[in-house]
mmCIF file of N, CA and C in Angstrom:
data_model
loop_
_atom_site.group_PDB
_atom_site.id
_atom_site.type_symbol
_atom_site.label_atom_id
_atom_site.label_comp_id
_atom_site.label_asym_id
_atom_site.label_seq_id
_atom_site.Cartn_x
_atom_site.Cartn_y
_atom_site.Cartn_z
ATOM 1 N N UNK A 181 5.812 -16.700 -35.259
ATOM 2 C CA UNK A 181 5.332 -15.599 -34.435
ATOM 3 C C UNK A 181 3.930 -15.933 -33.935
ATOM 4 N N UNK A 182 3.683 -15.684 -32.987
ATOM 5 C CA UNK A 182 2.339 -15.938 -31.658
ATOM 6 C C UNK A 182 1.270 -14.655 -32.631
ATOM 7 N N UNK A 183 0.061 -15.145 -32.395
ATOM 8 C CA UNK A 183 -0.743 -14.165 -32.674
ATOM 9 C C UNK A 183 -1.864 -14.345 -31.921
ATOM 10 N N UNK A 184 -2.776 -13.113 -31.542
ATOM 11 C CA UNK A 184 -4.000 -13.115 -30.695
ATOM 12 C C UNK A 184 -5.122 -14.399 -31.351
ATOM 13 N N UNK A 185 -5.552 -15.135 -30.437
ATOM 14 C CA UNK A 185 -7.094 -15.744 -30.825
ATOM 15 C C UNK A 185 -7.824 -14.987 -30.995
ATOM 16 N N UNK A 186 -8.309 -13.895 -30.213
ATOM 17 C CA UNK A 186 -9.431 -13.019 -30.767
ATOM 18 C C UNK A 186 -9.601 -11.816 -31.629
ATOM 19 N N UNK A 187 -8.345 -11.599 -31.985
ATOM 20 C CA UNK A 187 -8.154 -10.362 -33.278
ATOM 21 C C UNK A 187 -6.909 -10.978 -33.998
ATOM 22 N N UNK A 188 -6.424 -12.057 -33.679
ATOM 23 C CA UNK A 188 -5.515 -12.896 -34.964
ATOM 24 C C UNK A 188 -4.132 -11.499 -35.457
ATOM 25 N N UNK A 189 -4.392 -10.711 -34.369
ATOM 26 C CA UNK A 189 -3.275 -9.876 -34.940
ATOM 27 C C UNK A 189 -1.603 -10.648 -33.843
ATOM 28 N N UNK A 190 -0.256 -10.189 -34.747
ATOM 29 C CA UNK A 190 0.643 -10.737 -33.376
ATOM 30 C C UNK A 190 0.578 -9.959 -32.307
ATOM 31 N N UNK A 191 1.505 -10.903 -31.453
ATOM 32 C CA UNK A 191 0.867 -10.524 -29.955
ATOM 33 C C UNK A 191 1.598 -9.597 -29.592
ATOM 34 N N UNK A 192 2.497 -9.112 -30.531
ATOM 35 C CA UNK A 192 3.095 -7.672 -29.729
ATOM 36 C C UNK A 192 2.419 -6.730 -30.083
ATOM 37 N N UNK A 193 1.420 -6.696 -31.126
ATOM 38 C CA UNK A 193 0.514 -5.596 -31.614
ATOM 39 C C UNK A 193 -1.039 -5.679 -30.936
ATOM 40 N N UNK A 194 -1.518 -6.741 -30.537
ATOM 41 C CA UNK A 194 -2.556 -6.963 -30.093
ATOM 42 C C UNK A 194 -2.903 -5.895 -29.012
ATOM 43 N N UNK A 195 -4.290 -5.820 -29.104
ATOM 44 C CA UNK A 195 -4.779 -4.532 -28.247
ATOM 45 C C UNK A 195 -5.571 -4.742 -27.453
ATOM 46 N N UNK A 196 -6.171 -6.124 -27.162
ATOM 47 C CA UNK A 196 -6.892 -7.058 -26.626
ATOM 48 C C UNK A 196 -6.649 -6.613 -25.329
ATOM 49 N N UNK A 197 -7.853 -7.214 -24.405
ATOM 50 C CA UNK A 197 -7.667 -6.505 -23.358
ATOM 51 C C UNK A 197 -7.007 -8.105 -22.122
ATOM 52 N N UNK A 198 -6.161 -7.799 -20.802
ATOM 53 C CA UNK A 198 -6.132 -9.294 -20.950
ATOM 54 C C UNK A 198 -7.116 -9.815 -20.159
ATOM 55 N N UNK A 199 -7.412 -11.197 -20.499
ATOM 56 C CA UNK A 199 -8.088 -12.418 -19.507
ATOM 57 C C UNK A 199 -8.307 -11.594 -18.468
ATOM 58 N N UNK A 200 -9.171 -11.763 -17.553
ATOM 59 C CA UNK A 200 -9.664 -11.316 -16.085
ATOM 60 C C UNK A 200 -9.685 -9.770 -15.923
ATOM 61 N N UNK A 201 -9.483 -8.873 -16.803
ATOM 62 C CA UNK A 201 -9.080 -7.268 -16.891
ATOM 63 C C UNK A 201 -10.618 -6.753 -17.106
ATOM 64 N N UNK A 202 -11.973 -7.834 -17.740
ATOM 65 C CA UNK A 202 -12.714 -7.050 -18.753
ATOM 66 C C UNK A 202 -13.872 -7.187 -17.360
ATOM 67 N N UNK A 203 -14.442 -6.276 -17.080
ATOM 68 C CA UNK A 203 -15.397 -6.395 -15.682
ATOM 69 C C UNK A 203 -16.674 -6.312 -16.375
ATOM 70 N N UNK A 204 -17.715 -7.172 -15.694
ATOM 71 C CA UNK A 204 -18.756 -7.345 -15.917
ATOM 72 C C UNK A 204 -19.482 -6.228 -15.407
ATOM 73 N N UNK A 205 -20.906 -6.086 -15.721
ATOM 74 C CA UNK A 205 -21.582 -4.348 -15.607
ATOM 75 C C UNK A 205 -21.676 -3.906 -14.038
ATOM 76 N N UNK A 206 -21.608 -5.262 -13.078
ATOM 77 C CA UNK A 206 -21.300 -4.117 -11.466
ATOM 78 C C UNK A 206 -19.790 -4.157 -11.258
ATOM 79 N N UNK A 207 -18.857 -4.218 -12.063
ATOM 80 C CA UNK A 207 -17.223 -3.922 -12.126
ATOM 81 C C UNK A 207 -16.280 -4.940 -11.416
ATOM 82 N N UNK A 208 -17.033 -6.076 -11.542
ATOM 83 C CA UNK A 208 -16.574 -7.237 -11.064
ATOM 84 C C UNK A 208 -15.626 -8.101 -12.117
ATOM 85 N N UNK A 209 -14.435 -8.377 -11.760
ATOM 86 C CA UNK A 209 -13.342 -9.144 -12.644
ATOM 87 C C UNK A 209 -12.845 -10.898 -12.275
ATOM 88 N N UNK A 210 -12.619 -11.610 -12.558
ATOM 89 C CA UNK A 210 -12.458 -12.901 -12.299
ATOM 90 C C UNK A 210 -10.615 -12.833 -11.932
ATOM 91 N N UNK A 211 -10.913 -13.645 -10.394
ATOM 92 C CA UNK A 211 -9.418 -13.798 -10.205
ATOM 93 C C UNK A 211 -9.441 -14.858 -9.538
ATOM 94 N N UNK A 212 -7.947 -15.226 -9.159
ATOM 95 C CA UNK A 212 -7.633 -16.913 -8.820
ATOM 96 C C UNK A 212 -7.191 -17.190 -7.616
ATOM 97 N N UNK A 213 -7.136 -17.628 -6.585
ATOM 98 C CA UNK A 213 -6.813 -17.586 -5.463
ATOM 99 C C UNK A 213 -6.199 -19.229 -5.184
ATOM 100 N N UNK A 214 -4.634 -19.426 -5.513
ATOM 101 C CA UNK A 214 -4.370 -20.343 -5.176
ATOM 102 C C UNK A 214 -3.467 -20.706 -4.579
ATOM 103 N N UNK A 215 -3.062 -19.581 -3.363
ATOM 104 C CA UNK A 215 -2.420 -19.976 -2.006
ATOM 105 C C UNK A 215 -3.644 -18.849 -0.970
ATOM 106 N N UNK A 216 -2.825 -19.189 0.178
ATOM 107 C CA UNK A 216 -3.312 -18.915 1.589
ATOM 108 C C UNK A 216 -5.015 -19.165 2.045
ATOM 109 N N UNK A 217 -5.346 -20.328 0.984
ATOM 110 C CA UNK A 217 -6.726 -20.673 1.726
ATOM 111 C C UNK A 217 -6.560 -22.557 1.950
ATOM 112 N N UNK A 218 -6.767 -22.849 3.357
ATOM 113 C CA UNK A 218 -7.063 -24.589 3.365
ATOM 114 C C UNK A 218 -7.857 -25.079 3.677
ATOM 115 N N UNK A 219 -8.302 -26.164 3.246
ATOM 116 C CA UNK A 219 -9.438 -26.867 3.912
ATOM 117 C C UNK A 219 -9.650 -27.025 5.386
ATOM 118 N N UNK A 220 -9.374 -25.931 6.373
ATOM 119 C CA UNK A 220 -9.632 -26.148 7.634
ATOM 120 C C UNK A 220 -11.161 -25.021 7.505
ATOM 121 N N UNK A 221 -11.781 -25.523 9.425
ATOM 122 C CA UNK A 221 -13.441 -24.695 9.155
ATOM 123 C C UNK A 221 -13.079 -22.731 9.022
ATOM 124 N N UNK A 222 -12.162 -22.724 10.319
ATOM 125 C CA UNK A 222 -11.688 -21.269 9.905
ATOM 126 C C UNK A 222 -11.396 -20.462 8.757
ATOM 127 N N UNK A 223 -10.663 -21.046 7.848
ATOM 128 C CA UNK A 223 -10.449 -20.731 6.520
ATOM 129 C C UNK A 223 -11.385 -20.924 5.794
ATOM 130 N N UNK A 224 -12.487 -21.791 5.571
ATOM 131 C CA UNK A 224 -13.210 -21.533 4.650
ATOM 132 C C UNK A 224 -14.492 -20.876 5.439
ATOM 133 N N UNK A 225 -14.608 -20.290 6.283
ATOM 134 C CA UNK A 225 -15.803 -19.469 6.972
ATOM 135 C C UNK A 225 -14.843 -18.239 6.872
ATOM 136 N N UNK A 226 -14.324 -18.079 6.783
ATOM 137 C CA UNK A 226 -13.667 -16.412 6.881
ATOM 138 C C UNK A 226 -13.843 -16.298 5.397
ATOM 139 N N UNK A 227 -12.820 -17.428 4.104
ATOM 140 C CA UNK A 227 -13.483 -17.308 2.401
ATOM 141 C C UNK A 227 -15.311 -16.744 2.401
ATOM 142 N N UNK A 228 -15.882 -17.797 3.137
ATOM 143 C CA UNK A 228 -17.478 -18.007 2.959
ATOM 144 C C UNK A 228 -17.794 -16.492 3.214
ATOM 145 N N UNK A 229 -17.433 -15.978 4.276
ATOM 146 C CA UNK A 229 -18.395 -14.959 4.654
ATOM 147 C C UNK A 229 -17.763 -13.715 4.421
ATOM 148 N N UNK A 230 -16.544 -13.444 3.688
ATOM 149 C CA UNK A 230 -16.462 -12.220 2.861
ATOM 150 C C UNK A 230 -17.461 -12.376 1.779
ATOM 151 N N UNK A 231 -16.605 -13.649 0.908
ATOM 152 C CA UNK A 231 -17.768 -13.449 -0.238
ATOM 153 C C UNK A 231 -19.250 -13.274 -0.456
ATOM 154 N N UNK A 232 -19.696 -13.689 0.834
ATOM 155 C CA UNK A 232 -21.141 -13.628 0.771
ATOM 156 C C UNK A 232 -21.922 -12.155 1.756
ATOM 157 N N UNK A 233 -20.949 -11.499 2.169
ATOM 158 C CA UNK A 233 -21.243 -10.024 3.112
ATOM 159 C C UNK A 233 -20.864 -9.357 1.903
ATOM 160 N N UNK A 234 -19.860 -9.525 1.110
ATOM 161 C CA UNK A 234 -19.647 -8.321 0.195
ATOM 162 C C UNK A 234 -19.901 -8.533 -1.857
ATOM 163 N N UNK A 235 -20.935 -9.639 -1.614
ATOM 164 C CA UNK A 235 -21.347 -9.883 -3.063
ATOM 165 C C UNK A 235 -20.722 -10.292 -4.071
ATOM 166 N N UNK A 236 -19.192 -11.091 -3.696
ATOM 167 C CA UNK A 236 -18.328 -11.767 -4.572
ATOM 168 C C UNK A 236 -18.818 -12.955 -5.177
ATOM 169 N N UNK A 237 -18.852 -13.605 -6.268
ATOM 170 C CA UNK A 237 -19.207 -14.214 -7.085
ATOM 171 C C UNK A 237 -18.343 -15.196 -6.938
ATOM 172 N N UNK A 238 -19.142 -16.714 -6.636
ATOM 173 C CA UNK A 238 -17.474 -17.212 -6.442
ATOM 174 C C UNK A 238 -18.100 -18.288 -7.579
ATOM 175 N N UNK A 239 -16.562 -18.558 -8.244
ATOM 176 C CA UNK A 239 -16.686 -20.108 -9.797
ATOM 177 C C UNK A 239 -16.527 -20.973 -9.202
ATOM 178 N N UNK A 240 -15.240 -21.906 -9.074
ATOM 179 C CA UNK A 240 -14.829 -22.951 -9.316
ATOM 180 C C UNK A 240 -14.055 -22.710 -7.597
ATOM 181 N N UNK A 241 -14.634 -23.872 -6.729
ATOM 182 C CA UNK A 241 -13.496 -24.395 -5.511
ATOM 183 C C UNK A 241 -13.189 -25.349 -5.502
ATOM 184 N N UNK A 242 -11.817 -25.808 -5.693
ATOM 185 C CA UNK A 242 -11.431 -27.020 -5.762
ATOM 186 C C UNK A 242 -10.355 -27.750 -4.062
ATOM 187 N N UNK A 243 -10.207 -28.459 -3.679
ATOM 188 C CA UNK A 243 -9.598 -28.860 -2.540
ATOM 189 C C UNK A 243 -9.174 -29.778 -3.156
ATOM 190 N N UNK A 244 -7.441 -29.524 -3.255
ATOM 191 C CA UNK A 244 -6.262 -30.071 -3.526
ATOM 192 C C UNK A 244 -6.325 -31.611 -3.011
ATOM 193 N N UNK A 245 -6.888 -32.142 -2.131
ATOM 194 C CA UNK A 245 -6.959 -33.677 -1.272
ATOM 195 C C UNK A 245 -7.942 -33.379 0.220
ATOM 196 N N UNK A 246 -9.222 -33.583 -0.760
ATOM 197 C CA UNK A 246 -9.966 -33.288 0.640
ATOM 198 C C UNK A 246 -9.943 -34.439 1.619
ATOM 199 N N UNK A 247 -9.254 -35.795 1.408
ATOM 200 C CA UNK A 247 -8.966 -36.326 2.641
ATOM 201 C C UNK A 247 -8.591 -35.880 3.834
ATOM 202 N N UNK A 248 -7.651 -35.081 3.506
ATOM 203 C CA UNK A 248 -6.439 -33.947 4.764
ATOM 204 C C UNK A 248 -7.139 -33.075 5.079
ATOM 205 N N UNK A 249 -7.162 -33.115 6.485
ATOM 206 C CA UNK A 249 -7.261 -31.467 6.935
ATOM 207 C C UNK A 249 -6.864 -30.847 6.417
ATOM 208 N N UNK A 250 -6.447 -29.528 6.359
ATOM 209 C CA UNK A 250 -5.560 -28.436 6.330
ATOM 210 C C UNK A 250 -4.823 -28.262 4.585
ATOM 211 N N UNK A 251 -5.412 -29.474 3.453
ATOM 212 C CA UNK A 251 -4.800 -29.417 2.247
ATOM 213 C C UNK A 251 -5.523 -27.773 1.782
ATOM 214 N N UNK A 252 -4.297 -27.582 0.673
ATOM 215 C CA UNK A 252 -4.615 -26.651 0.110
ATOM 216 C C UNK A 252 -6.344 -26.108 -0.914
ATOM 217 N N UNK A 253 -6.246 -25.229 -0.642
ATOM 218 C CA UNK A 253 -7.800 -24.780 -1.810
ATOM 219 C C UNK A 253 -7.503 -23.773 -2.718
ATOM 220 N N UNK A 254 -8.316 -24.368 -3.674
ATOM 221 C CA UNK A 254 -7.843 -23.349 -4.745
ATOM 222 C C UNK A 254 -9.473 -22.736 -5.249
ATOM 223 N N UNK A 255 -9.481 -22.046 -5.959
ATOM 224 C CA UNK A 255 -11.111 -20.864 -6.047
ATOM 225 C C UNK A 255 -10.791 -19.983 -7.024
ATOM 226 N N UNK A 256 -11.700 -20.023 -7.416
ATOM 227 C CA UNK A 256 -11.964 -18.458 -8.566
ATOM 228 C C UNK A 256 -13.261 -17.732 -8.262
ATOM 229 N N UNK A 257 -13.350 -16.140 -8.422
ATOM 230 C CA UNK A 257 -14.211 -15.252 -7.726
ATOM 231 C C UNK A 257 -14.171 -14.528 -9.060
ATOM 232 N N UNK A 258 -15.365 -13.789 -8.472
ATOM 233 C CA UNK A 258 -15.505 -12.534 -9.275
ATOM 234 C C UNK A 258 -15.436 -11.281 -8.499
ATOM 235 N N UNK A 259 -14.472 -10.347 -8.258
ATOM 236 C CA UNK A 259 -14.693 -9.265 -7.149
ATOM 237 C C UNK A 259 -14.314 -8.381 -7.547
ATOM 238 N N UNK A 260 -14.683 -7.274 -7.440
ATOM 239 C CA UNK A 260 -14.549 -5.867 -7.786
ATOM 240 C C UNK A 260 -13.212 -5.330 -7.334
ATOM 241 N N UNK A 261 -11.860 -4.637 -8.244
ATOM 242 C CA UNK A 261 -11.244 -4.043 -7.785
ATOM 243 C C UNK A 261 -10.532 -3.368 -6.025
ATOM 244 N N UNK A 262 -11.594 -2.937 -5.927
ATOM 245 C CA UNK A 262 -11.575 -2.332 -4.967
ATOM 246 C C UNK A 262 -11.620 -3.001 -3.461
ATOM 247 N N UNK A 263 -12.338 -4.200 -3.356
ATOM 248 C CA UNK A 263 -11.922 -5.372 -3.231
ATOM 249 C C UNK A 263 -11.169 -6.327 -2.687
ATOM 250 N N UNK A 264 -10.063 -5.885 -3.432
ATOM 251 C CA UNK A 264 -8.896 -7.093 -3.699
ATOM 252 C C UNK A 264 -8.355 -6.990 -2.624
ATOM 253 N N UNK A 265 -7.712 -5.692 -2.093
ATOM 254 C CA UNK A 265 -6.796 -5.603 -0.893
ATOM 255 C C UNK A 265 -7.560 -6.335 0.454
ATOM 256 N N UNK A 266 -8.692 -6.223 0.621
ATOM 257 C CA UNK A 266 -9.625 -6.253 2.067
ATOM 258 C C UNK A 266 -9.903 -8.033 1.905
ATOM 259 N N UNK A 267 -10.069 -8.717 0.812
ATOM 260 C CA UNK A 267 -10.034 -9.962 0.291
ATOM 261 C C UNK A 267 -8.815 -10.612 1.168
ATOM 262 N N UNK A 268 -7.400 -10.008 0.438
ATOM 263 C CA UNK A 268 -6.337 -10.948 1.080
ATOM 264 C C UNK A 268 -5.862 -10.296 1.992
ATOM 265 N N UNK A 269 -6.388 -9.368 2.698
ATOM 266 C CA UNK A 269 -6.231 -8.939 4.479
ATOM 267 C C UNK A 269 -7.122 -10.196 5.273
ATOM 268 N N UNK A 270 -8.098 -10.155 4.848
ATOM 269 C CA UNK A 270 -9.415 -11.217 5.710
ATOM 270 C C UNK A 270 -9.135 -12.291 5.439
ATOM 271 N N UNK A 271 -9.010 -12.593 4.840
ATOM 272 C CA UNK A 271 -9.220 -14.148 4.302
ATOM 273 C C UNK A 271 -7.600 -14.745 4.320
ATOM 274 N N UNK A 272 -6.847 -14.272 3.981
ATOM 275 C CA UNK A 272 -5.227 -14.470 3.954
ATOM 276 C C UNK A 272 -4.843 -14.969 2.297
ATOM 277 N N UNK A 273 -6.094 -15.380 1.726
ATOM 278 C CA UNK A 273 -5.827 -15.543 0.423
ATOM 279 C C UNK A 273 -5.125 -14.755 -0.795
ATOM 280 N N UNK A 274 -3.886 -14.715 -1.405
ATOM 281 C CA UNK A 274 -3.184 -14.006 -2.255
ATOM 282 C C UNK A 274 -4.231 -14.644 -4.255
ATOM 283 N N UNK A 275 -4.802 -13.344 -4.463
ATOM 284 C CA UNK A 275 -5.640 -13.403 -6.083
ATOM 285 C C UNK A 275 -4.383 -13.017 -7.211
ATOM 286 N N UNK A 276 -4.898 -13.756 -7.967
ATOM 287 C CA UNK A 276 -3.856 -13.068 -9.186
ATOM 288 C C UNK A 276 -4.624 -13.269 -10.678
ATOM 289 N N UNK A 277 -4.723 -12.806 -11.607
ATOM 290 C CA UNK A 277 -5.226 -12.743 -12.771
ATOM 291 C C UNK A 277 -5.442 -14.238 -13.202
ATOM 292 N N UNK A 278 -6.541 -14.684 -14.112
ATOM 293 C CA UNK A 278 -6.372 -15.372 -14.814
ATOM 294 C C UNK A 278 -5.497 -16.002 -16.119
ATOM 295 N N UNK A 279 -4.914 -17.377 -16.161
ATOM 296 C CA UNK A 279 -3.744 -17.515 -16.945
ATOM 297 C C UNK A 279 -4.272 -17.149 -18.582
ATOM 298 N N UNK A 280 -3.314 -16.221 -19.017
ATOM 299 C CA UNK A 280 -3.404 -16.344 -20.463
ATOM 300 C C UNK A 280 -3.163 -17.173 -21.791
ATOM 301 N N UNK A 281 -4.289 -17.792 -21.985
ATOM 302 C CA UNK A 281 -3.606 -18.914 -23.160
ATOM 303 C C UNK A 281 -4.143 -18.735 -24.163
ATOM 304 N N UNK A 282 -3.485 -18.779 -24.992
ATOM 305 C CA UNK A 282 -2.723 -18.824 -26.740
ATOM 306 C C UNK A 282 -2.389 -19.576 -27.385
ATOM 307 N N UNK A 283 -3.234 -20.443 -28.039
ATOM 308 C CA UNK A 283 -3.179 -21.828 -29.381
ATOM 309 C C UNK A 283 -3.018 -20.858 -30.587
ATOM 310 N N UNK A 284 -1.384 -21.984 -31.035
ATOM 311 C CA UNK A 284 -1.433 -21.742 -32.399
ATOM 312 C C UNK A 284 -1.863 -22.768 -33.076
#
């Protein structure tokens, strides 16, 4: 049976809150964005300038083969709830939670 890393209880009892759920004090949550953004200038100036007009926190951008035009990008942000929808309207980028992992 699987049990939590951080309260070691199993994971069907665990009360833990998950990965990317716990918001930092201006209500900002970490999420992953790894379709609908590519290494073309359009796409990453439309990424660039949400995040930076509306105070998103951005981690990790990685470009799948920055040889290629147009290869895929992948990114992690920090953005507030509220957010999310106006994110992958503008930008075309689809966010989804951070993956949950569990060593036994």
């Amino acid at each position: 049976m699987s049990t939590c890393a951080r309260c070691y209880e199993p994971l069907r009892d665990c009360q833990c809150p998950e990965p990317g759920s716990e918001a930092d004090h201006y209500g900002r949550v970490w999420r992953h964005c790894e379709e609908g953004l590519t290494m073309t200038k359009a796409s990453m100036a439309r990424f660039m300038m949400f995040c930076l007009s509306n105070h998103v926190e951005i981690g990790d951008v990685y470009a799948f083969n920055p040889k290629y035009r147009g290869s895929q990008v992948l990114a992690s942000i920090r953005i507030r709830p509220d957010q999310i929808e106006a994110f992958e309207r503008d930008t075309g980028g689809k966010l989804r939670r951070p993956p949950r992992l569990v060593l036994n």
